[in-house]
Amino acid sequence: MKLHNTLTRQIDEIIPITPGKLGVYTCGPTVYDYAHIGHWFNYVRMDTLVRALRYEGNEVTWVMNITDVGHLVSDSDDGEDKLEKGAKREGKTAWQVAEFYTADFIACMKLLAITKPDHITKATDHITEQIALVELLEAKGYTYVISDGVYYDTSKFEGYASFARLDLEEQQAGARVSFNPEKRNGSDFAVWKFSPDGATRDMEWDSPWGRGFPGWHIECSAMSMKYLGDTLDIHTGGIDHVPIHHTNEIAQSEAATGKRFANYWMHSNHVMVEGEKISKSLGNGVRLQEIIERGITPAAVRLHVLESQYHGQSKFSWDGLVAAQNRLRDLQAMAVLRYQARPITHDTATFALRDVPIELMRAVAEDLNTPAALAFLSGVSTQLQSVLIEDDMVDHFEAMLAGIDALLGLGLGETPDITASQKELLIQRTNARSAKDWAASDHIRDQLTAHDIGVRDTSDGPIWFRLV
Ligand SMILES: [Zn+2]
């Protein structure tokens, strides 16, 4: 498997620290609002990475965090905590807000066939680990305390700017407006924030420095290293995280352990919605629920995501979704051929079915080139629908579908057979056609259409497919 590694700015072959085993950490959602299509592009891609690594035979431990405290409105530690803000908006506690949106996120993950991570870690369940990490950084001289919290001194970490190729002087000049005068450097960030004077937060804990809550960045460092060790194989996240969040995770983790934090960094690029960047003001952060309400299935959303590669800029559009739904329907029409295998009429193998998942994996292994994988799959579908399948191919065909699903998560193997009474209709239609009773044949076709079943006639007899 090769990936575009942000650390080296090149395509690198993934070499596990322990052969056959891989630890993957994904920055999960901040649960103060619904996830939108931009998030789902990220998570479907990370899931596809994990699926592919497992398909290659690796034992993968996948960890995804839930940020349920400490993520401020600005990534660089300015403004309100997003959870407390969400609580005010909804007249609930921050705990209730976190619980509601976490449950919604997990339900949507399931709909999109995103594999359940081995560990879904909530920041609020790991306060002890985060405090311990801040204590370690303090003992090593990387932190200082000012009036609103404990900060990490980025000037003490050599190479702070290198991961994101940051120009720190320019960044400081640009950040002057919000520059906290007590901070030693503009890029310094809070690892522990104090609760505001005289105010009680819904979420706050005691610490050696005072009552308060952890910084967003320390959460990911503490939780990823707890479950995956000091050095992770692969760390993934949205591209927005490169200059601040991931830069800060590296600074904290490497200062604490003296080791490299992650060997490979995979970043999912921005998604353009109908040609625009997703923003609050445009209100174009489409939710999965809205898409489903328009009659598009989650599997079609997944297919739409896989139609672009993760490090290029991707496009989401309603027309694109409809096209993806049609493309999925075509793949499902291929999948149901297994219910319609014909008696063996010739002994020449028509298609190397077992090679199909291998070819797909070959495309996915090239830097998650899912567009190439899908193009190949569409070609397979066209060929199979022209040659159809024979009785002795069914086992291989089902194994092929299982392989495609394991890699791409499109659920093709779950496309159901038609019922006995629907099969009876097909037979009646064939009989009517044999008797040249076209009116009866047309009438039965209409009945099948009402059951969302289409029919095409071939020299081998009728072949049915699902219309929805
Ligand atoms: Zn993170």
Short mmCIF file of C-alpha atoms and ligand atoms in Angstrom, two decimals, residues 25 27-28 65 216 220 235 241 245-246 249, ligand 1:
data_model
loop_
_atom_site.label_atom_id
_atom_site.label_comp_id
_atom_site.label_asym_id
_atom_site.label_seq_id
_atom_site.Cartn_x
_atom_site.Cartn_y
_atom_site.Cartn_z
CA TYR A 25 -5.44 6.89 14.32
CA CYS A 27 -9.09 12.53 14.22
CA GLY A 28 -12.79 12.12 14.84
CA ASN A 65 -11.51 9.92 18.94
CA TRP A 216 -8.12 19.94 21.91
CA CYS A 220 -5.43 13.40 20.39
CA HIS A 235 -2.31 9.18 11.45
CA HIS A 241 -5.59 20.00 10.55
CA HIS A 245 -3.89 20.64 15.15
CA HIS A 246 -1.49 18.06 13.75
CA GLU A 249 0.04 16.99 18.21
ZN ZN B 1 -6.91 15.09 16.42
#
